mmCIF file of C-alpha atoms and ligand atoms in Angstrom:
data_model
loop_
_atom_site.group_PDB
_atom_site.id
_atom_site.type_symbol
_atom_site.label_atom_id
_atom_site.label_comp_id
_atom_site.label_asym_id
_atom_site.label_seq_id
_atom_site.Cartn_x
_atom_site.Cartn_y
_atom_site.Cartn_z
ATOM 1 C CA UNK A 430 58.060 -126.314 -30.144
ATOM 2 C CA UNK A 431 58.164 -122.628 -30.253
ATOM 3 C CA UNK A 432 55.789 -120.878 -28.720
ATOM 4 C CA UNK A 433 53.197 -118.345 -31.261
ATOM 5 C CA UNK A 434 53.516 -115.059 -30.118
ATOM 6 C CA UNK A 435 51.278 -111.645 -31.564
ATOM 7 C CA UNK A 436 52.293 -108.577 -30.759
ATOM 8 C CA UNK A 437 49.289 -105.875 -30.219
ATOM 9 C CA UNK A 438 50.633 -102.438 -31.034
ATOM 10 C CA UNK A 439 48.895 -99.095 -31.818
ATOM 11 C CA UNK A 440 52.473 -96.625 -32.589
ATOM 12 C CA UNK A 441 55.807 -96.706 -33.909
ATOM 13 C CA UNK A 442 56.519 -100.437 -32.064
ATOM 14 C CA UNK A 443 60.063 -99.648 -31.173
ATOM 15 C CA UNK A 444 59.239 -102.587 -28.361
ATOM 16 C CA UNK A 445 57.972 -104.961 -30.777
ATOM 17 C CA UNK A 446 61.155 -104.419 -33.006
ATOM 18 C CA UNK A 447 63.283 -105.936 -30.148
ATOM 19 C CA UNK A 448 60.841 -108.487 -29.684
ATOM 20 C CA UNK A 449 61.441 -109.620 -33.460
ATOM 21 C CA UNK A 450 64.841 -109.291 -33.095
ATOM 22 C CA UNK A 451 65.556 -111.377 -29.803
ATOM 23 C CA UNK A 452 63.010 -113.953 -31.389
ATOM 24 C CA UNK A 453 65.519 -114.162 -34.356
ATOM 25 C CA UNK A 454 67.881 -116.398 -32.295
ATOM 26 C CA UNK A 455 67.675 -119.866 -32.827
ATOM 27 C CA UNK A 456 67.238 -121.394 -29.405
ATOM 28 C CA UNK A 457 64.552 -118.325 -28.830
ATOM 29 C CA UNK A 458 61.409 -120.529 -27.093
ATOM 30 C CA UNK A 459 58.944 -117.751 -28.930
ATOM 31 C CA UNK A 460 58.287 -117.193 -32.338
ATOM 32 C CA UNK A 461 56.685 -113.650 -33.207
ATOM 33 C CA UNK A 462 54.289 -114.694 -35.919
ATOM 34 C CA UNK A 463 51.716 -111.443 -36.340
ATOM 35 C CA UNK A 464 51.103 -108.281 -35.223
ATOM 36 C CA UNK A 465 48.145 -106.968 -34.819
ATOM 37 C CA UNK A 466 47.407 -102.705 -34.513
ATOM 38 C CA UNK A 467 43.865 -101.284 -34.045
ATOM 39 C CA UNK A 468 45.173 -98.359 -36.054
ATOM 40 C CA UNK A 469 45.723 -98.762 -39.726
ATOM 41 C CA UNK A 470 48.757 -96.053 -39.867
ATOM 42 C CA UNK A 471 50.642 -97.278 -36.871
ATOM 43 C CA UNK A 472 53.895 -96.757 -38.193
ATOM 44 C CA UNK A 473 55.049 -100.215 -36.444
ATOM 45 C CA UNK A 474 52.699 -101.677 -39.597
ATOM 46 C CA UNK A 475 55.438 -100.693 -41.651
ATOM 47 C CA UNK A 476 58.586 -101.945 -39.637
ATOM 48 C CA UNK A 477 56.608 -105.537 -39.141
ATOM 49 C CA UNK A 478 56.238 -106.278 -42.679
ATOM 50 C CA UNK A 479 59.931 -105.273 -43.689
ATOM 51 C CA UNK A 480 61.265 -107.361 -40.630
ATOM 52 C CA UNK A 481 59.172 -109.931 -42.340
ATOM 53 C CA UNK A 482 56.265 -110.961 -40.155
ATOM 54 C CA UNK A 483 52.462 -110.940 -40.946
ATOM 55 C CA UNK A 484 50.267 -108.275 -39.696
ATOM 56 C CA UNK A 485 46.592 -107.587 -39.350
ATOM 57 C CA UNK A 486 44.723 -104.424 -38.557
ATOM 58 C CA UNK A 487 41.640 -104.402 -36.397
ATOM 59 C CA UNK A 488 40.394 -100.886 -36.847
ATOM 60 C CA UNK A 489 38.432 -99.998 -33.415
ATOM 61 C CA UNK A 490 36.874 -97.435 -34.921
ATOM 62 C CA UNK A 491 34.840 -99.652 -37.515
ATOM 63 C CA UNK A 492 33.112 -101.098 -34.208
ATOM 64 C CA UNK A 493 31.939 -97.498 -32.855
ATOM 65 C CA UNK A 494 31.370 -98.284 -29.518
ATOM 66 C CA UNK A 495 31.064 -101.627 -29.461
ATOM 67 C CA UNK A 496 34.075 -102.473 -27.304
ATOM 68 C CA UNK A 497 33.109 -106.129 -27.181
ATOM 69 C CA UNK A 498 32.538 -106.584 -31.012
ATOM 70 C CA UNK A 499 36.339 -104.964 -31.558
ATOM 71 C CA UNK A 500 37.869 -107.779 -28.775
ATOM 72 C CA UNK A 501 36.144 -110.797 -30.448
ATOM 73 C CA UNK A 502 37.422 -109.436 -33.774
ATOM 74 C CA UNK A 503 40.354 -109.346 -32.227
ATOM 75 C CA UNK A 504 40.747 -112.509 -30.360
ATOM 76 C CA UNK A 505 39.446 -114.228 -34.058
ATOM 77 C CA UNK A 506 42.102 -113.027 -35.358
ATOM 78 C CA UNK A 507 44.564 -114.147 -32.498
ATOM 79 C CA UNK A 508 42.941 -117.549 -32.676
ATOM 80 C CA UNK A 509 42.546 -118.224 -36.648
ATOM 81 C CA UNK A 510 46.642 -117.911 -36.220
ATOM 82 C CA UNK A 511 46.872 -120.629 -33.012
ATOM 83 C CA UNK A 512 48.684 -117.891 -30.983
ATOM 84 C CA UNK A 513 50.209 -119.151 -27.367
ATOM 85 C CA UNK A 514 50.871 -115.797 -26.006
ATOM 86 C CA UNK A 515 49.966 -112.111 -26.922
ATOM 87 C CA UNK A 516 52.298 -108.922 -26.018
ATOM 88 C CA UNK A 517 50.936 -105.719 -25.584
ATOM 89 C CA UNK A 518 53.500 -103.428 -26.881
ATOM 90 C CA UNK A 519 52.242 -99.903 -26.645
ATOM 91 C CA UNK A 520 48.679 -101.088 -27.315
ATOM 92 C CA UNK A 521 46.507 -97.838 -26.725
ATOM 93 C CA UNK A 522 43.018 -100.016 -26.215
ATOM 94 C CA UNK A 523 41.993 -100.750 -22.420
ATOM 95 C CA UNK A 524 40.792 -104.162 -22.586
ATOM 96 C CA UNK A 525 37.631 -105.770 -21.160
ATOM 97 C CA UNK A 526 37.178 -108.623 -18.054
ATOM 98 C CA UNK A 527 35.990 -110.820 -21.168
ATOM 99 C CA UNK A 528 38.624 -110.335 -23.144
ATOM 100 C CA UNK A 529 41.333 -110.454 -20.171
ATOM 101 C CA UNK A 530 40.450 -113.796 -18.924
ATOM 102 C CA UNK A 531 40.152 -115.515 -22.359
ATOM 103 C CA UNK A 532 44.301 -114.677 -22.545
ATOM 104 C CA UNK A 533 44.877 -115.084 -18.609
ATOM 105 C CA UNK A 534 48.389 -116.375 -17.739
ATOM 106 C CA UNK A 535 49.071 -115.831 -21.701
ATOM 107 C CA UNK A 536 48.892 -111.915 -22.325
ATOM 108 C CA UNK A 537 52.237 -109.443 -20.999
ATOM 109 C CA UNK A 538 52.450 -105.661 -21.247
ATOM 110 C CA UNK A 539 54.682 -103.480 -20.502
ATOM 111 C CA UNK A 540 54.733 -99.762 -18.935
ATOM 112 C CA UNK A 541 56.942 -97.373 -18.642
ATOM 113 C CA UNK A 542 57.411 -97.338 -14.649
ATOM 114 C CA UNK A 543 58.545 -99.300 -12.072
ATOM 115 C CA UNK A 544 55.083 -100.842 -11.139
ATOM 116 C CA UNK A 545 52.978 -100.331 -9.197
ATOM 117 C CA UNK A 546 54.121 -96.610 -9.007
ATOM 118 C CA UNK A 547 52.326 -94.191 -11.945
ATOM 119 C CA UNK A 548 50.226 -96.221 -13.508
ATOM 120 C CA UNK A 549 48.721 -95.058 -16.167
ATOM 121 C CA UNK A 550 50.214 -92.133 -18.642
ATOM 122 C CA UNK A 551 53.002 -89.438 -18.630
ATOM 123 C CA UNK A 552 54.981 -91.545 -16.031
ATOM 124 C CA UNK A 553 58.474 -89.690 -16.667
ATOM 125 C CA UNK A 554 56.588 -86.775 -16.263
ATOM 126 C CA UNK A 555 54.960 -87.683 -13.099
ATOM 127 C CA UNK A 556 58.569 -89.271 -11.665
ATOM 128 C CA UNK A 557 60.333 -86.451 -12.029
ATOM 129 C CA UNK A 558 57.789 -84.314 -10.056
ATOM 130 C CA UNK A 559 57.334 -87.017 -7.445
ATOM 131 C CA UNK A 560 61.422 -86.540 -7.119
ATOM 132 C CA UNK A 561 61.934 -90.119 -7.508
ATOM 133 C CA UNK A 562 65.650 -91.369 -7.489
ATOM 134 C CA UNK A 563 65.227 -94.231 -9.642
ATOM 135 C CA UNK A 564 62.323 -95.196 -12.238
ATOM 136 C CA UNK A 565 61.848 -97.512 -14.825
ATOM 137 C CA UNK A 566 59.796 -100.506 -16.315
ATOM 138 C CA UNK A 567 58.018 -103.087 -15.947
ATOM 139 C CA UNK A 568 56.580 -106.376 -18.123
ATOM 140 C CA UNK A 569 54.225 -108.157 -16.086
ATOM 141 C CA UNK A 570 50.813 -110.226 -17.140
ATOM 142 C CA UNK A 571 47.523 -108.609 -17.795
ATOM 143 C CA UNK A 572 45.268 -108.493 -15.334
ATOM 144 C CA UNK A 573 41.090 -106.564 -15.909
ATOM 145 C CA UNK A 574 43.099 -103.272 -14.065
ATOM 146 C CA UNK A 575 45.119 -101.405 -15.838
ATOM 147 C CA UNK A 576 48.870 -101.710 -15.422
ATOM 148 C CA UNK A 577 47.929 -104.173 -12.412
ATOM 149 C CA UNK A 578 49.291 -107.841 -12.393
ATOM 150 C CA UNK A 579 52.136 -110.132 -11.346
ATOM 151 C CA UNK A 580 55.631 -108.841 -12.386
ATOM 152 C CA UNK A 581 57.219 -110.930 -14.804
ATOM 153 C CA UNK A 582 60.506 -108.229 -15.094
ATOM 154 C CA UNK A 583 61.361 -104.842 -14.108
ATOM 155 C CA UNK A 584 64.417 -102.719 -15.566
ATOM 156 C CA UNK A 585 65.449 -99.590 -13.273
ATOM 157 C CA UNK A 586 67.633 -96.651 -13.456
ATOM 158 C CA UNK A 587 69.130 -93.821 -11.955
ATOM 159 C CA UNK A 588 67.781 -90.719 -12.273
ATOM 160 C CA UNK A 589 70.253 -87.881 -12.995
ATOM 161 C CA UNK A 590 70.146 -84.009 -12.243
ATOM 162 C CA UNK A 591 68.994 -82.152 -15.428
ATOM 163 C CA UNK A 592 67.086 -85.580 -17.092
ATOM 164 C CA UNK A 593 64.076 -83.793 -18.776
ATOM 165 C CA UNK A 594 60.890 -86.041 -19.591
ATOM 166 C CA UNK A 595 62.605 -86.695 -22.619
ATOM 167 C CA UNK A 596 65.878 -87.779 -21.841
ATOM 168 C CA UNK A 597 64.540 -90.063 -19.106
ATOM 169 C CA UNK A 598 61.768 -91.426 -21.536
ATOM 170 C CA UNK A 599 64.660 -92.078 -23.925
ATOM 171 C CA UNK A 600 66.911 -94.202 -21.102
ATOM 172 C CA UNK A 601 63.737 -96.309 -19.820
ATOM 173 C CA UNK A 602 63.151 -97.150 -23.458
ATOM 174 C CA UNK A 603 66.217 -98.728 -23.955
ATOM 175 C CA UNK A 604 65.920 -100.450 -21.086
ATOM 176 C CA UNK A 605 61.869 -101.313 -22.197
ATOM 177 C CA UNK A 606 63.907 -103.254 -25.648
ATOM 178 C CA UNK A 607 66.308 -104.822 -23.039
ATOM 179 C CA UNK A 608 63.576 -106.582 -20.576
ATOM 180 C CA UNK A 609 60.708 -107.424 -22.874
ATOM 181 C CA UNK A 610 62.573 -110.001 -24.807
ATOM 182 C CA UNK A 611 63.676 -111.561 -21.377
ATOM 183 C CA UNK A 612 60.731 -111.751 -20.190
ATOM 184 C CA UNK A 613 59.084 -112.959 -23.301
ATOM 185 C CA UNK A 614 61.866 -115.732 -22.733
ATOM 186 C CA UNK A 615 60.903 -116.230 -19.626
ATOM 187 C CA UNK A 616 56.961 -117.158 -19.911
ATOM 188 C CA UNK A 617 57.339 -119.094 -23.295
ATOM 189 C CA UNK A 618 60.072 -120.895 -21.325
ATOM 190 C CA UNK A 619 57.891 -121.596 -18.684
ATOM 191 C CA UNK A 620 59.697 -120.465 -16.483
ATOM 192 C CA UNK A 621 57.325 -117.762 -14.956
ATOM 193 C CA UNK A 622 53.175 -119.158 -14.462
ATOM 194 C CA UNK A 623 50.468 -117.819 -13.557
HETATM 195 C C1 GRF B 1691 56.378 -97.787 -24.404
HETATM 196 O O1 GRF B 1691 56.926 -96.782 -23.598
HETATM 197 C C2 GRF B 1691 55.629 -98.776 -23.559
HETATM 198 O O2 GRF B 1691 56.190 -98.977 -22.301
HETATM 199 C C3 GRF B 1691 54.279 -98.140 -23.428
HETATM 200 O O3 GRF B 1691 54.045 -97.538 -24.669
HETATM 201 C C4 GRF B 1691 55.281 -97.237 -25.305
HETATM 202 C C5 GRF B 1691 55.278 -97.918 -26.623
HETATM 203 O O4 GRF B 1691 56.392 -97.573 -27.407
HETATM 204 N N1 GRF B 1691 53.304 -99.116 -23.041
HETATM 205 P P1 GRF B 1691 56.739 -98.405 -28.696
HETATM 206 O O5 GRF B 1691 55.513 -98.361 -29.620
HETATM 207 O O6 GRF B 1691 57.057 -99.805 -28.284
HETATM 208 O O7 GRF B 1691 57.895 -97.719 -29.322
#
């Protein structure tokens, strides 16, 4: 049995594309059956639907600030479609202890570093100043601190003389679609538990 996987996305879900795609393959252990955006113009809206899977929007903005109300929304939604294990794929939304522990062991993300250095934003910003040689990313399982919990994957590169935040944010990308469907492979496998 396949495992059901939602994607949580709040952008253009370049990460949740590969996701879709790896899933695609037939002895894939994870089937990508929604996505899920708290913004109702995420672009990666869009790019779900023509790649052929069901999405949802849970606007957080209709719960003012009732961070609480928007997570049990959310995890209704999550639950009315018996989903295994949720990815966090450039979901903007810092989520509560509540929320957190209800997915614990079931709920990756991944960031744009090589964990635990720069947590948080602007990380190829921040590793080029810090002079870093090498940088990456990093899928690992939620934890109630941001960008905190067990590793599940990281991806690293070089970096080279002249890489601009762009250029570098570009190359870690790549490597972002390269490790998230591994590691997605990994946990629905069960090969990595926590
Ligand atoms: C990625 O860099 C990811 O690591 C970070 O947010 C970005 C999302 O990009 N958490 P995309 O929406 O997957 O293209």
């Amino acid at each position: 049995m396949k495992k059901r996987v939602a994607i949580l996305i709040s952008g253009r879900g370049s990460n949740m594309t590969a996701l879709i795609e790896s899933a695609k393959a037939v002895d894939y252990p994870a089937e990508i059956v929604l996505v899920v955006s708290n913004r109702p113009d995420a672009p990666g809206l869009a790019r779900a639907r023509a790649l052929g899977v069901a999405t949802a929007v849970v606007d957080h903005t209709a719960f003012a600030d009732e961070r609480e109300a928007f997570e049990r929304a959310l995890d209704d939604e999550l639950r009315n479609n018996r989903i295994d294990l949720v990815c966090l794929a450039g979901f903007m939304r810092l989520l509560t202890p509540w929320f957190v522990a209800r997915w614990s062991g079931r709920m990756l993300n991944i960031h744009p570093s090589l964990l635990p250095q720069f947590k948080g934003l602007h990380t190829h910003r921040r590793a080029l100043e810090a002079g870093v040689k090498r940088h990456g990313a990093t899928v690992h399982f939620v934890e109630p601190e941001m960008d905190s919990g067990p590793i599940v994957a990281q991806g690293s590169l070089a970096v080279e003389d002249g890489d601009t935040e762009q250029t570098l944010a570009a190359r870690v990308l790549e490597l972002e679609h390269q490790i998230y469907p591994r590691a997605l492979r990994a946990v629905a496998e069960g090969r990595t538990k926590f």
